[in-house]
Coordinates of N, CA and C and ligand atoms in Angstrom, one line a residue:
M1 N -74.8 179.1 152.6 CA -74.2 178.3 151.5 C -74.7 176.7 151.9
K2 N -74.3 176.3 152.9 CA -75.0 174.8 153.5 C -76.0 174.5 153.0
I3 N -77.2 175.7 153.5 CA -78.6 175.5 153.5 C -79.2 175.4 151.9
N4 N -78.5 176.2 150.9 CA -78.9 175.8 149.8 C -79.0 174.6 149.2
I5 N -77.3 173.9 149.4 CA -76.8 172.8 149.1 C -78.1 171.8 149.3
L6 N -78.3 171.8 150.8 CA -79.5 171.1 151.6 C -80.7 171.0 150.5
M7 N -81.1 172.2 150.2 CA -82.4 172.4 149.6 C -82.4 171.9 148.3
I8 N -81.5 171.7 147.5 CA -81.0 171.5 146.5 C -81.1 169.8 146.2
L9 N -80.5 169.3 147.2 CA -80.5 168.1 147.4 C -81.8 167.3 147.9
L10 N -82.5 168.2 148.7 CA -83.9 167.7 148.8 C -85.1 168.1 147.8
S11 N -85.0 168.8 147.2 CA -85.7 169.1 146.1 C -85.6 167.7 144.8
V12 N -84.6 167.8 144.8 CA -84.0 166.7 143.7 C -84.5 164.9 144.3
S13 N -84.4 165.0 145.6 CA -84.9 163.4 146.2 C -86.6 163.7 146.0
V14 N -87.1 164.9 146.1 CA -88.4 164.7 146.3 C -89.0 164.5 144.6
M15 N -88.2 165.3 143.7 CA -88.6 164.9 142.4 C -88.4 163.6 142.0
S16 N -87.6 163.1 142.4 CA -87.1 161.5 141.9 C -88.2 160.6 142.6
C17 N -88.4 160.8 143.8 CA -89.9 160.3 144.6 C -90.4 160.2 143.9
A18 N -91.3 161.4 143.3 CA -92.2 161.6 142.4 C -92.4 161.0 140.9
Q19 N -91.1 160.7 140.7 CA -90.9 159.8 139.1 C -91.4 158.8 139.6
E20 N -90.8 158.3 140.6 CA -91.1 156.5 141.0 C -92.3 156.4 141.3
T21 N -93.5 157.3 141.7 CA -94.9 156.9 141.9 C -96.0 157.2 140.7
P22 N -96.2 155.7 140.5 CA -97.0 155.7 139.4 C -98.6 156.8 139.4
K23 N -98.4 157.4 138.5 CA -99.5 158.5 138.4 C -100.9 158.0 137.9
V24 N -100.8 157.0 137.2 CA -101.9 156.2 137.0 C -102.7 154.8 137.8
K25 N -103.1 155.2 138.7 CA -103.6 154.8 140.0 C -105.1 154.3 140.3
Q26 N -106.1 155.5 140.0 CA -107.4 155.4 139.8 C -108.1 155.2 138.8
V27 N -107.4 154.4 137.8 CA -108.2 154.2 136.2 C -109.0 153.1 136.6
K28 N -108.7 152.3 137.3 CA -109.7 150.5 137.4 C -110.6 150.9 138.3
K29 N -111.2 151.8 138.6 CA -112.1 151.9 140.0 C -113.6 151.6 140.2
M30 N -114.0 151.6 138.6 CA -115.2 151.4 138.7 C -115.5 149.8 138.0
A31 N -115.1 149.1 138.3 CA -115.0 147.8 136.9 C -116.6 146.9 137.5
P32 N -117.2 147.3 138.7 CA -118.3 146.4 138.4 C -119.7 147.0 138.2
K33 N -119.6 147.5 137.1 CA -120.3 148.3 136.1 C -121.1 148.3 135.0
K34 N -120.8 146.5 134.6 CA -121.2 146.1 133.2 C -122.5 146.0 132.8
E35 N -123.9 146.1 133.6 CA -124.9 145.9 133.0 C -125.2 147.4 132.8
I36 N -124.5 148.3 132.3 CA -124.7 150.0 132.2 C -125.0 149.4 130.8
K37 N -124.7 148.5 130.0 CA -124.8 148.1 128.5 C -126.9 148.4 128.1
G38 N -127.4 147.9 129.1 CA -128.6 147.6 129.0 C -129.8 149.5 129.1
V39 N -128.6 150.0 129.3 CA -129.4 151.6 130.2 C -129.5 152.6 128.6
K40 N -130.8 152.9 128.5 CA -131.2 153.5 127.5 C -130.7 154.9 127.7
V41 N -129.8 155.5 126.6 CA -129.6 156.7 126.6 C -130.1 157.7 125.5
V42 N -130.2 159.0 125.4 CA -130.8 159.7 124.6 C -130.1 159.8 123.3
N43 N -128.4 160.0 123.6 CA -127.7 160.3 122.4 C -127.4 159.1 121.9
S44 N -126.9 158.7 120.8 CA -126.6 157.8 120.0 C -125.0 158.0 120.0
E45 N -124.4 159.0 120.0 CA -122.7 159.0 120.1 C -122.6 160.2 120.9
D46 N -121.6 159.8 121.6 CA -120.8 160.5 123.1 C -120.5 161.9 121.9
P47 N -121.2 162.8 123.1 CA -121.2 163.9 122.3 C -119.5 165.0 122.2
I48 N -118.8 164.0 123.2 CA -117.5 164.6 123.3 C -116.6 164.1 122.3
C49 N -116.8 162.6 121.9 CA -115.9 162.3 121.2 C -116.1 161.6 120.1
H50 N -117.2 161.5 119.9 CA -118.3 160.9 118.9 C -118.5 159.4 118.7
M51 N -118.2 158.8 120.1 CA -118.2 157.3 119.7 C -119.5 156.9 120.1
K52 N -119.6 155.5 118.9 CA -121.1 155.1 119.6 C -121.5 154.7 121.1
T53 N -122.6 154.9 121.7 CA -122.6 154.7 122.8 C -123.3 153.6 122.7
A54 N -124.0 153.2 121.7 CA -124.4 151.5 121.9 C -123.4 150.6 122.1
E55 N -122.3 150.9 121.7 CA -121.2 150.1 121.7 C -120.0 150.2 122.8
F56 N -119.9 151.8 122.8 CA -118.8 151.7 123.7 C -119.3 152.4 125.2
L57 N -120.4 152.9 125.5 CA -121.1 152.9 127.0 C -120.6 152.4 128.3
K58 N -120.1 153.5 128.8 CA -119.0 153.2 129.9 C -119.8 153.9 131.1
D59 N -120.3 155.2 131.0 CA -120.9 156.0 132.0 C -121.9 156.9 131.0
T60 N -122.7 157.1 132.3 CA -123.9 158.6 132.0 C -124.1 159.2 133.0
A61 N -125.0 160.0 132.6 CA -125.1 161.4 133.0 C -126.7 161.9 133.1
I62 N -127.1 162.2 133.9 CA -128.6 162.8 133.7 C -128.6 164.2 133.6
Y63 N -129.0 164.9 132.5 CA -129.2 166.3 132.3 C -130.8 166.6 131.8
K64 N -130.8 167.2 132.5 CA -132.4 167.7 132.1 C -133.4 166.8 132.1
S65 N -133.7 165.8 133.2 CA -134.2 164.4 133.5 C -134.0 163.8 132.0
K66 N -133.1 164.0 131.5 CA -132.3 162.9 130.3 C -131.5 162.3 130.4
T67 N -131.1 160.8 130.0 CA -130.1 160.3 130.1 C -128.9 160.3 129.2
Y68 N -127.8 160.7 129.2 CA -127.2 161.0 128.3 C -125.8 159.8 128.4
G69 N -125.3 159.0 127.6 CA -124.5 157.8 127.6 C -122.9 158.6 127.0
F70 N -121.9 158.1 127.6 CA -120.7 158.3 127.4 C -119.4 157.2 127.5
C71 N -118.4 157.5 126.8 CA -117.7 156.2 126.4 C -116.8 155.8 127.8
S72 N -116.5 156.9 128.1 CA -115.8 157.1 129.6 C -115.9 158.4 130.8
D73 N -115.6 157.9 131.8 CA -115.6 159.1 132.7 C -115.1 160.4 132.0
Y74 N -113.8 160.4 131.5 CA -113.5 161.6 131.2 C -114.7 162.2 130.1
C75 N -115.3 161.5 129.2 CA -116.1 162.4 128.3 C -117.4 162.8 129.7
K76 N -118.0 162.3 130.1 CA -118.8 162.6 131.2 C -118.1 163.9 131.9
K77 N -117.4 163.6 132.5 CA -116.9 165.1 133.0 C -117.0 166.4 132.2
E78 N -116.3 166.3 130.9 CA -116.4 167.1 129.8 C -117.5 167.6 129.4
F79 N -118.6 166.7 129.5 CA -119.7 167.0 129.6 C -120.7 168.1 130.5
K80 N -120.2 167.3 131.4 CA -120.7 168.1 132.9 C -120.3 169.3 133.1
K81 N -119.1 169.6 132.5 CA -118.4 171.1 132.6 C -119.2 172.1 131.9
N82 N -120.0 171.6 130.5 CA -120.6 172.4 129.9 C -121.6 171.7 129.5
P83 N -122.8 171.3 129.8 CA -123.9 170.2 129.2 C -124.5 171.1 128.0
A84 N -124.8 172.4 128.0 CA -125.6 173.4 127.2 C -124.7 173.1 125.6
K85 N -123.7 173.3 125.9 CA -122.7 173.1 124.7 C -123.1 171.7 123.7
Y86 N -123.4 170.9 124.5 CA -123.2 169.5 123.5 C -124.7 169.2 123.5
V87 N -125.7 169.8 124.3 CA -127.0 169.3 124.1 C -127.6 170.0 123.0
Q88 N -128.2 169.6 122.0 CA -128.8 170.4 121.1 C -130.1 170.5 121.5
K89 N -130.3 172.0 121.0 CA -131.6 172.9 121.0 C -132.1 172.6 122.7
Ligands
ZN101 ZN1 -116.2 159.7 124.8

């Protein structure tokens, strides 16, 4: 019985600890990348979210020797999961 109570106390304290820790920590890790605006990309729209790459270009990925632009790291990752799905022909 004593052990059970201890376990509950432990898990409660672990959970409250996790809540206090901010999970958005690595959002601002790629700050020095402003010159990306001059990069030429083959897609005028982000294939994931359809934002204009000319205005919202934040990241690029090279697929089949072509440079594709994305509005965010998230979209790039989505693209890389299945590039063929997003690249026409
Ligand atoms: Zn996007």
